[in-house]
CSV table of C-alpha atoms and ligand atoms in Angstrom, one decimal:
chain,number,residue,atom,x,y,z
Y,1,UNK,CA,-34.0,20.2,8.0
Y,2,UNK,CA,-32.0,21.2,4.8
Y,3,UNK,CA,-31.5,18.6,2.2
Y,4,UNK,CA,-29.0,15.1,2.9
Y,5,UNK,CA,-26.9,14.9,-0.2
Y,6,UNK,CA,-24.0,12.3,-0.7
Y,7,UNK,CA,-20.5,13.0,-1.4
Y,8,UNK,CA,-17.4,11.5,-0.6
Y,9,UNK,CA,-14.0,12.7,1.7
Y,10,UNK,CA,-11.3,13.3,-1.2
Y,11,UNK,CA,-8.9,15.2,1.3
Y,12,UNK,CA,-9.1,15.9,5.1
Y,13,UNK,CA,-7.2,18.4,7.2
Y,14,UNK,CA,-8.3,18.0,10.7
Y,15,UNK,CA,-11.4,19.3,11.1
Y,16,UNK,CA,-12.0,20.7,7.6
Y,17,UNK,CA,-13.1,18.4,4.8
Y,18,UNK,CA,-12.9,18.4,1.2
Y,19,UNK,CA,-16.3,16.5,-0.4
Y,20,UNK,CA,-17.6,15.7,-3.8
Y,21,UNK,CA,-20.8,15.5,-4.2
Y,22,UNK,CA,-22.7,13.1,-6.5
Y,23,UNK,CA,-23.4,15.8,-8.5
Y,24,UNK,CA,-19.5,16.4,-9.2
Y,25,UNK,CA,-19.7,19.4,-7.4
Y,26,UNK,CA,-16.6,20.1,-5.1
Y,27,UNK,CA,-17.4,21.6,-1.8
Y,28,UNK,CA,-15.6,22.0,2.0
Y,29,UNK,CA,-17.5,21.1,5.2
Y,30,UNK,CA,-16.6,20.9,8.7
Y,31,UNK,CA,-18.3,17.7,11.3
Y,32,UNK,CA,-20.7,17.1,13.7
Y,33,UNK,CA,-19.0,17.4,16.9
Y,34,UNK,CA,-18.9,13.2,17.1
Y,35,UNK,CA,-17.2,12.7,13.8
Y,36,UNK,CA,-14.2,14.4,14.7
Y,37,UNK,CA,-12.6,12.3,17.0
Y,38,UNK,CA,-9.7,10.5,15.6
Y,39,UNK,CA,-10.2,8.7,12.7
Y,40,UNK,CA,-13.9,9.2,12.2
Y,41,UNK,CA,-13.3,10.5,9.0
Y,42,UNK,CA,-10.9,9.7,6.6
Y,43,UNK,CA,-10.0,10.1,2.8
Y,44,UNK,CA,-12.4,7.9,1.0
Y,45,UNK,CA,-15.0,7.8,2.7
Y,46,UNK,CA,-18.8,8.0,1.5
Y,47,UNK,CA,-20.7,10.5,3.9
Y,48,UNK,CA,-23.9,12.5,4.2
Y,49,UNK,CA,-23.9,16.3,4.0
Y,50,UNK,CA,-26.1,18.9,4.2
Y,51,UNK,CA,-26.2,22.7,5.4
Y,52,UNK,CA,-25.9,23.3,8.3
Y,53,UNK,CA,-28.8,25.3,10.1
Y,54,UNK,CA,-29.3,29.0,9.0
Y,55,UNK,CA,-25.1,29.2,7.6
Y,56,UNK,CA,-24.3,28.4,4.1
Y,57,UNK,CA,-22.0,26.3,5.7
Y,58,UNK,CA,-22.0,22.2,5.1
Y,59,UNK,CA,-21.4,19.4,7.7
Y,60,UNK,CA,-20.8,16.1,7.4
Y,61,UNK,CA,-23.9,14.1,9.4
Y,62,UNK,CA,-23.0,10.6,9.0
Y,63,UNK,CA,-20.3,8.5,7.8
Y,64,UNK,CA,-21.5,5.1,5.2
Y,65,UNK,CA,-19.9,1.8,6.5
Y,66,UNK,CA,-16.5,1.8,5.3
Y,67,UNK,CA,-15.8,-1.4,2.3
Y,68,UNK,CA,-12.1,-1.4,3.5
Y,69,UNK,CA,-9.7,0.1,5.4
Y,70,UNK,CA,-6.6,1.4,5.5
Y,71,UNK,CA,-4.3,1.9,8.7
Y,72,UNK,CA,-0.8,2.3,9.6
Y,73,UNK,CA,0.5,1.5,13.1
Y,74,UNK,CA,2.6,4.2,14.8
Y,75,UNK,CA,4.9,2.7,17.5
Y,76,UNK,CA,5.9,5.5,19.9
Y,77,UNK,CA,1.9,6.1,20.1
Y,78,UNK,CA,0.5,2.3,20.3
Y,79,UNK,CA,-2.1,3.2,18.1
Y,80,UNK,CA,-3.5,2.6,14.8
Y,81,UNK,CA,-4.2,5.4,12.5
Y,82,UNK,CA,-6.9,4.9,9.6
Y,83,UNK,CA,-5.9,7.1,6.8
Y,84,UNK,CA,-7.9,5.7,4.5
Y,85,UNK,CA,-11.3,3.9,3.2
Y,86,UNK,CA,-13.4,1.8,0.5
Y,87,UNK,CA,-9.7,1.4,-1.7
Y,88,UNK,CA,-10.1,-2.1,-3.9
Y,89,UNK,CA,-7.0,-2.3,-4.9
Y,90,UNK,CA,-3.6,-1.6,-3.0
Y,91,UNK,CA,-0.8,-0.3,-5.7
Y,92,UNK,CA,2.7,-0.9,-4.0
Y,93,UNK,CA,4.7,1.3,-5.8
Y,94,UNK,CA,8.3,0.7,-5.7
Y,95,UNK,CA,11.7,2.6,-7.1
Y,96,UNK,CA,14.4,0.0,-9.1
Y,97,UNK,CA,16.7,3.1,-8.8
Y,98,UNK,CA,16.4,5.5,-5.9
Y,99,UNK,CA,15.6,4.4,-3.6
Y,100,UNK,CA,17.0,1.6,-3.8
Y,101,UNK,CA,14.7,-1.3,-4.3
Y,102,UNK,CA,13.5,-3.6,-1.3
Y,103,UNK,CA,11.9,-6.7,-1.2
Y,104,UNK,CA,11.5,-6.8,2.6
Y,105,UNK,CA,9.2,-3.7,2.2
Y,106,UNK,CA,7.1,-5.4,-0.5
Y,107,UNK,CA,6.3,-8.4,1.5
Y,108,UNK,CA,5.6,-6.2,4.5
Y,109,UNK,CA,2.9,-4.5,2.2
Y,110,UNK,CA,1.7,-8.2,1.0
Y,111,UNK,CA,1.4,-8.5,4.4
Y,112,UNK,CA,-1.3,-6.1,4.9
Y,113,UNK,CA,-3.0,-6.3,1.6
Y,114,UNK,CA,-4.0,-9.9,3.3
Y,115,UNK,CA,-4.8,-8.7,6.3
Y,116,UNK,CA,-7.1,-5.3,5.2
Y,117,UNK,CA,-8.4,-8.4,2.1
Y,118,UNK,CA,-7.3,-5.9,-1.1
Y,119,UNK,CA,-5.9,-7.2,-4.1
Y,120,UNK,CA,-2.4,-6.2,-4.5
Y,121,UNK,CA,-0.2,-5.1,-7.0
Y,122,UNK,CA,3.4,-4.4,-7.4
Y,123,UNK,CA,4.7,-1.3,-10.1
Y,124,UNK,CA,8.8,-1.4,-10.5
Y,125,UNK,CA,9.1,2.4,-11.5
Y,126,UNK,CA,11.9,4.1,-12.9
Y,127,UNK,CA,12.7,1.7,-15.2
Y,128,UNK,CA,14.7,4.1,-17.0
Y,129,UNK,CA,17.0,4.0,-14.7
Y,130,UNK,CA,17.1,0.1,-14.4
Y,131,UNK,CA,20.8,-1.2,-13.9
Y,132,UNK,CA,21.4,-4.4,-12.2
Y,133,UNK,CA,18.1,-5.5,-10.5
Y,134,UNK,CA,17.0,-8.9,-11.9
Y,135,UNK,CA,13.3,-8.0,-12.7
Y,136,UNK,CA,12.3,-11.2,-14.3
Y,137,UNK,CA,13.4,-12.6,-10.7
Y,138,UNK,CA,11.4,-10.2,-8.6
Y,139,UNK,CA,8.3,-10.6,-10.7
Y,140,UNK,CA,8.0,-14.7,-10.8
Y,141,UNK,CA,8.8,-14.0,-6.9
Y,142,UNK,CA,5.3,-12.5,-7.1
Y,143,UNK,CA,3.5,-14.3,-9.5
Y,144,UNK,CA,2.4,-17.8,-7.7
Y,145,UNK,CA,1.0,-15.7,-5.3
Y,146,UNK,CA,-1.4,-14.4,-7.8
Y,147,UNK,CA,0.1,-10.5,-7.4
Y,148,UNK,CA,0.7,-8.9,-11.1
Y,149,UNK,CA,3.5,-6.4,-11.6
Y,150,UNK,CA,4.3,-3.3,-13.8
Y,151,UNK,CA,7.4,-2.4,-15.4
Y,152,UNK,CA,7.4,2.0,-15.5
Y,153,UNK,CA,8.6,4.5,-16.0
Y,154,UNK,CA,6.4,7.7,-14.8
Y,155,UNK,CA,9.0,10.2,-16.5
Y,156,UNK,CA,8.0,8.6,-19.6
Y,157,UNK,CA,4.7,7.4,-19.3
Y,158,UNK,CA,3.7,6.0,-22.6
Y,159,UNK,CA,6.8,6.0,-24.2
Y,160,UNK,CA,8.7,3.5,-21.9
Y,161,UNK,CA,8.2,0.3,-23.1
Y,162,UNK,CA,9.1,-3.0,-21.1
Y,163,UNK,CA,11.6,-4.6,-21.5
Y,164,UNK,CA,11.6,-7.4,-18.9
Y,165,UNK,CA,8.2,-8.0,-17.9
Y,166,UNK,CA,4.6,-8.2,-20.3
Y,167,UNK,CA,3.3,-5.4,-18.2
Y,168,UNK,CA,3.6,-2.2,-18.8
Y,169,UNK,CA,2.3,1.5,-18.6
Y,170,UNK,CA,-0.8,0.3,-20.7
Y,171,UNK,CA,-1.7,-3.3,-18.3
Y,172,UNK,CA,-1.3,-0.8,-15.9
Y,173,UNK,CA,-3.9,1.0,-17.1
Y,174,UNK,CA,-6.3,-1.8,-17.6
Y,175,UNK,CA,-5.9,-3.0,-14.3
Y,176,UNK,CA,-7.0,0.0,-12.5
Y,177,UNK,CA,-10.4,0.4,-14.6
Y,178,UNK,CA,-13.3,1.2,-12.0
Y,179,UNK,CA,-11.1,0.7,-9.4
Y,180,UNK,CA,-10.3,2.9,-6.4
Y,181,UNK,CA,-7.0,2.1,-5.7
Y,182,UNK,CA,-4.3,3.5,-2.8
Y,183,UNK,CA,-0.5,4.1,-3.8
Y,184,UNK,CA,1.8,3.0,-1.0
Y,185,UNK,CA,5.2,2.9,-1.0
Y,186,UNK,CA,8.5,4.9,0.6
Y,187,UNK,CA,8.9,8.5,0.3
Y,188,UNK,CA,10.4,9.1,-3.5
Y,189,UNK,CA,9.2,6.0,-4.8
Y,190,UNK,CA,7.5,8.3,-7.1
Y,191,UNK,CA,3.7,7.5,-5.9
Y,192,UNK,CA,2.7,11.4,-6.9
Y,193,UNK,CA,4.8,11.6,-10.1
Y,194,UNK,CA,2.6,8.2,-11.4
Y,195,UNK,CA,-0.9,9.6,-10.4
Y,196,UNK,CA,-0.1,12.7,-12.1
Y,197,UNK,CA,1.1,10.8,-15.3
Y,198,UNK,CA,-2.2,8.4,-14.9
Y,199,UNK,CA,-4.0,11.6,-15.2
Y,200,UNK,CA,-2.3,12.6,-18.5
Y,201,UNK,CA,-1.5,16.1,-16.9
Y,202,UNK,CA,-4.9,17.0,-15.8
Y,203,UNK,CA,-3.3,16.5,-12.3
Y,204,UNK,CA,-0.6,17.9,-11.0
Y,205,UNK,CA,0.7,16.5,-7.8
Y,206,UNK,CA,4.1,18.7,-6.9
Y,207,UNK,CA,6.5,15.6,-6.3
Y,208,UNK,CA,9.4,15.1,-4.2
Y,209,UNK,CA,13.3,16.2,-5.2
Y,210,UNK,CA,14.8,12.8,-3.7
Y,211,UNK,CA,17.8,13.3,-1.9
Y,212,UNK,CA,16.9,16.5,-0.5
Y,213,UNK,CA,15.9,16.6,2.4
Y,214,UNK,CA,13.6,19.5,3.5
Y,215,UNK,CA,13.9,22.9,1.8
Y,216,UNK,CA,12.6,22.3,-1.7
Y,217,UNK,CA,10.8,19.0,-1.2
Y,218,UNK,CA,7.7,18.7,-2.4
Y,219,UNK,CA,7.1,15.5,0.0
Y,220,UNK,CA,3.7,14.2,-0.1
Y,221,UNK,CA,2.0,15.1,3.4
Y,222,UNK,CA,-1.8,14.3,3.4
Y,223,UNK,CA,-3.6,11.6,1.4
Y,224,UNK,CA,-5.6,12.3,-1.1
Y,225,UNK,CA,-8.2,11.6,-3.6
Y,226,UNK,CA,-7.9,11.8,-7.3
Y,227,UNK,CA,-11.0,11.0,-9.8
Y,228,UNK,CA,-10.3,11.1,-13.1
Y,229,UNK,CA,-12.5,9.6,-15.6
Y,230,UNK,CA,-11.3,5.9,-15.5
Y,231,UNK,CA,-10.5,5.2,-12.0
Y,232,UNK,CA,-10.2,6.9,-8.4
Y,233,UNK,CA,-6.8,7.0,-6.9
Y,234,UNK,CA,-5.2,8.1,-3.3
Y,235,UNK,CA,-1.9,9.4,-2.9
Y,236,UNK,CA,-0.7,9.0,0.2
Y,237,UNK,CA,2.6,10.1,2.1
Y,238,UNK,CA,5.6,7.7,2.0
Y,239,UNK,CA,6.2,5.6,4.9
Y,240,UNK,CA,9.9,6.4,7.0
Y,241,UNK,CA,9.4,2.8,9.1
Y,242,UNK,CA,6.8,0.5,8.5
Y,243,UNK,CA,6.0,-1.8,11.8
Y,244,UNK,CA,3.6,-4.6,11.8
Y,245,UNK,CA,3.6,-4.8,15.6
Y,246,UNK,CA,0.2,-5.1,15.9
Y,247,UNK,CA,0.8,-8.7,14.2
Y,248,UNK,CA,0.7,-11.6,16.8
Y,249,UNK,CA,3.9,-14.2,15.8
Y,250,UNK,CA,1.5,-16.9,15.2
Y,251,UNK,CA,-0.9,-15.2,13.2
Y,252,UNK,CA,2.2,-13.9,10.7
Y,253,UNK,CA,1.9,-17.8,8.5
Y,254,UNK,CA,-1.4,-17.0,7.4
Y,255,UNK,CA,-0.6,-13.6,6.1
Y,256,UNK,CA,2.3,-15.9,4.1
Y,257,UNK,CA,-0.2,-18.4,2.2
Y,258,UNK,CA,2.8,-19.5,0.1
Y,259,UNK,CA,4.5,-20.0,3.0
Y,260,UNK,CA,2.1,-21.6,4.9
Y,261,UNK,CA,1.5,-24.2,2.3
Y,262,UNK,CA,4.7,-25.4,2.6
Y,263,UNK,CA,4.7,-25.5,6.2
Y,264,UNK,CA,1.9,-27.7,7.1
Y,265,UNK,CA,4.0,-30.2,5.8
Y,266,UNK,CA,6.9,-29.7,8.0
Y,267,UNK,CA,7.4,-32.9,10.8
Y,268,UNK,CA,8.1,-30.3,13.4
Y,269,UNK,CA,5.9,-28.3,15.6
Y,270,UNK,CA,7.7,-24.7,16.1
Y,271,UNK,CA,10.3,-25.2,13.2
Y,272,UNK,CA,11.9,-22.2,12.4
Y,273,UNK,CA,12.9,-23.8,9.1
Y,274,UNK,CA,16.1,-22.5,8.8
Y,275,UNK,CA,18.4,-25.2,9.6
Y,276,UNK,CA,19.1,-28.3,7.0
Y,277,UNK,CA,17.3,-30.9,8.6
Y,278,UNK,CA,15.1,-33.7,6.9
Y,279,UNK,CA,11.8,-33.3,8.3
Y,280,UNK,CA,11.4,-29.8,7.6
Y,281,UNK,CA,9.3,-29.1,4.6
Y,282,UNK,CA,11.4,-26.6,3.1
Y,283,UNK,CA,14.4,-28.5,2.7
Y,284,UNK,CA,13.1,-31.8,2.2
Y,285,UNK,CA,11.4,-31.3,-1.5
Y,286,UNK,CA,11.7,-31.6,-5.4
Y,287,UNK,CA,11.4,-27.6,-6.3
Y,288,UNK,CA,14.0,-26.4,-9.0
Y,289,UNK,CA,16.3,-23.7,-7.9
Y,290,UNK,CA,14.4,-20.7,-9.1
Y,291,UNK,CA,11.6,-21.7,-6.6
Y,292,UNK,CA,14.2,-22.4,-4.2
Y,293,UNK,CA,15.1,-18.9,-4.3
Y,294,UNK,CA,11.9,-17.8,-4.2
Y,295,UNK,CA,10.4,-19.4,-1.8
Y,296,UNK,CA,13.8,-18.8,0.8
Y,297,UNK,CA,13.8,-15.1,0.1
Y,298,UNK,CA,10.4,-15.0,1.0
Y,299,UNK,CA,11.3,-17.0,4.0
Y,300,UNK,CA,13.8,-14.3,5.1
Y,301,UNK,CA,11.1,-11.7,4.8
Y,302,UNK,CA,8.8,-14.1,6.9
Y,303,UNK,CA,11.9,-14.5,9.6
Y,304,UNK,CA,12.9,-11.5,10.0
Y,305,UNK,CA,9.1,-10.2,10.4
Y,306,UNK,CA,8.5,-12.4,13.2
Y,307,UNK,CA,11.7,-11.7,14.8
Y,308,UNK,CA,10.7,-8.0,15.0
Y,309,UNK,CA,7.2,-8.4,15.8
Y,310,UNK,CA,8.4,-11.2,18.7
Y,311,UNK,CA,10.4,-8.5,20.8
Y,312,UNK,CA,7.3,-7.0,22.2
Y,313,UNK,CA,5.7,-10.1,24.4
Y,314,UNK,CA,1.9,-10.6,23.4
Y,315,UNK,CA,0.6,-9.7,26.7
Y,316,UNK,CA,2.1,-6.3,26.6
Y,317,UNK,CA,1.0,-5.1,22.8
Y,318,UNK,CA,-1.8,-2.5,23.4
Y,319,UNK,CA,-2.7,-2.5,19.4
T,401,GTP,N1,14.1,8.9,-13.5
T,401,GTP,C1,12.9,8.9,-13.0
T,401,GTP,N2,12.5,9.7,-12.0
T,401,GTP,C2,11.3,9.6,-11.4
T,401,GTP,C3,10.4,8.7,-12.0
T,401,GTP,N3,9.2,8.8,-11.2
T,401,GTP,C4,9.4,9.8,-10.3
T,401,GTP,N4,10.7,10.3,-10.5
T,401,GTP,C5,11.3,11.3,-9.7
T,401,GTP,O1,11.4,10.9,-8.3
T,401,GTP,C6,11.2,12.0,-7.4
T,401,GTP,C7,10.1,11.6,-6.4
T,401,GTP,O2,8.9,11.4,-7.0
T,401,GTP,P1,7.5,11.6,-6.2
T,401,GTP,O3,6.4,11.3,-7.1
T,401,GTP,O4,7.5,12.9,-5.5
T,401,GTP,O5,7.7,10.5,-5.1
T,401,GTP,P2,6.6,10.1,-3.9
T,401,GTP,O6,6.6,8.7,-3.9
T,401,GTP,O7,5.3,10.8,-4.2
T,401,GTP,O8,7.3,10.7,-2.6
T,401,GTP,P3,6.6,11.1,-1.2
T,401,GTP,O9,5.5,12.1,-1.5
T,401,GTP,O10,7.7,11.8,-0.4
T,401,GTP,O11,6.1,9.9,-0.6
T,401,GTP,C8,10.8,13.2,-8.3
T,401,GTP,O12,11.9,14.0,-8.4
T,401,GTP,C9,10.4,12.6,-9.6
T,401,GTP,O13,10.6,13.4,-10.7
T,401,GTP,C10,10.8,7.8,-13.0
T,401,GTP,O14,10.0,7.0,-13.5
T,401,GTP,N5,12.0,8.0,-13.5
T,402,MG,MG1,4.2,12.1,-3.1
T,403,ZN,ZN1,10.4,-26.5,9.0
């Protein structure tokens, strides 16, 4: 038997994996026949190499036990797809420009950061190009439930200085110390153009021309693992639809907790609490009007979540 060393997946292609060993030493290795069904390996995860018999050749023996995981949920397949693992911290990365931001997609991601139990938080970036998006507004919409964001600019890194919110390119920083953390976000959001900058040009992550569609677009396709010094981070592709239609209805409150608080407190079993009527905790209260809007647009996430995830009857959801 040759020597077990440890390393860790930092890309995958299907059944070739890129590793880095403990020793920092990159290498490629293919699986044991076992490990290459579906998502048996994935970027992140900590595994066990060694040679295999007779071939210079390394393959992965075992896979550690993952500390989190990462999946999305592909529709026309009914499946769930792990693309990554053992993230601490889930960066939803977000364009005040173009793409035009969208709080729907932020909740949706809030949504899973409960569910897969990683601390989120939300970047604004292209704050250079900030016109009429009331930051201050989306980033109190965040704050009671204990999610910090970033005002950015990744075109100028360290240069752009914040000018709505106390964070900024260096809290950003901070933040992700000793952290492994996953960039999520739609396609353009800039998710490759902020690792790279994070890395102070070590990196360089050929980003995607928005607006263009195909030829010249440098559209993120795998996930991937980036160490640098400070902190580990995974780019990952941007998402075209994001379903959550693994989600039972009545499971979707506790993914809400601010929600939730406020519905336990409602007189009515199976309110939807849209309509003005007295015994329903969301329109019966004392909150000032900037929590009123808060707490309603997070109510119209909430709504039209469960409305979506409702169309498929329980007893027919395979995921
Ligand atoms: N003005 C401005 N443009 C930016 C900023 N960050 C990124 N961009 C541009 O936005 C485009 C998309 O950036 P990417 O980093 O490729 O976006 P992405 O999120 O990785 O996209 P996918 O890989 O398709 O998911 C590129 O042309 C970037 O140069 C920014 O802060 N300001
Ligand atoms: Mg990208
Ligand atoms: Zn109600």
């Amino acid at each position: 038997m040759s020597e077990v060393l440890n390393a860790q997946v930092v890309r995958s292609s299907q059944r070739q994996f890129s590793c880095k060993l403990n020793s920092g030493e990159m290498i490629d290795a293919t699986a044991k026949g076992n490990l290459l069904k579906g998502d048996s390996i994935v970027v992140g995860d900590k595994v066990e190499v060694s040679f295999i018999e007779g071939s210079k050749e390394y393959q992965i023996d075992k896979v550690c036990e993952r500390e989190s995981e990462i999946f999305r949920v592909s529709v026309r397949e009914q499946k769930k797809k792990i693309t990554a693992a053992n993230c601490n911290l889930l960066v939803i990365l977000s364009s005040v420009s173009k793409p035009a931001f969208k709080q729907g997609i932020v909740d949706r991601f809030l949504v899973r950061a409960c569910q897969w139990g990683i601390r989120p938080i939300v970047i604004f970036n292209k704050c250079d190009q900030l016109e009429d998006l009331d930051l201050d507004f989306e980033s109190k919409r965040l704050g009671p439930l204990g999610v910090e964001s970033y005002e950015i600019s990744a075109l100028e890194a360290e240069n752009y200085k914040p000018r709505f919110l106390k964070n900024g390119w260096l809290e950003l920083q901070e933040i992700l110390k000793g952290r492994t953390a996953i960039f999520l976000g739609q396609s353009g959001v800039g998710k490759s153009r902020t690792i790279s900058a994070l890395s102070g040009g070590t990196v360089d992550l050929r980003t995607h021309k928005v607006g263009k569609v195909g030829k010249g677009s440098h559209t993120t396709t795998w996930s991937e693992l980036i160490q640098l010094p400070l902190f580990d981070l995974i780019d990952s592709p941007g998402i075209r639809s994001f379903s959550l239609e693994d989600i039972n209805p009545d499971d979707l409150l506790a993914l809400f907790p601010d929600l939730e608080e406020v519905a336990v407190h409602c007189k009515f079993n199976n309110c939807q609490h849209l309509e003005n009527s007295k015994g329903c905790a969301f329109h019966k209260n004392d909150w000032d009007d900037a929590k009123r809007r808060r707490i309603f647009s997070r109510l119209e996430s909430f709504t039209r979540i469960v409305e979506e995830v409702s169309q498929t009857p329980i007893w027919s959801k395979k995921l």
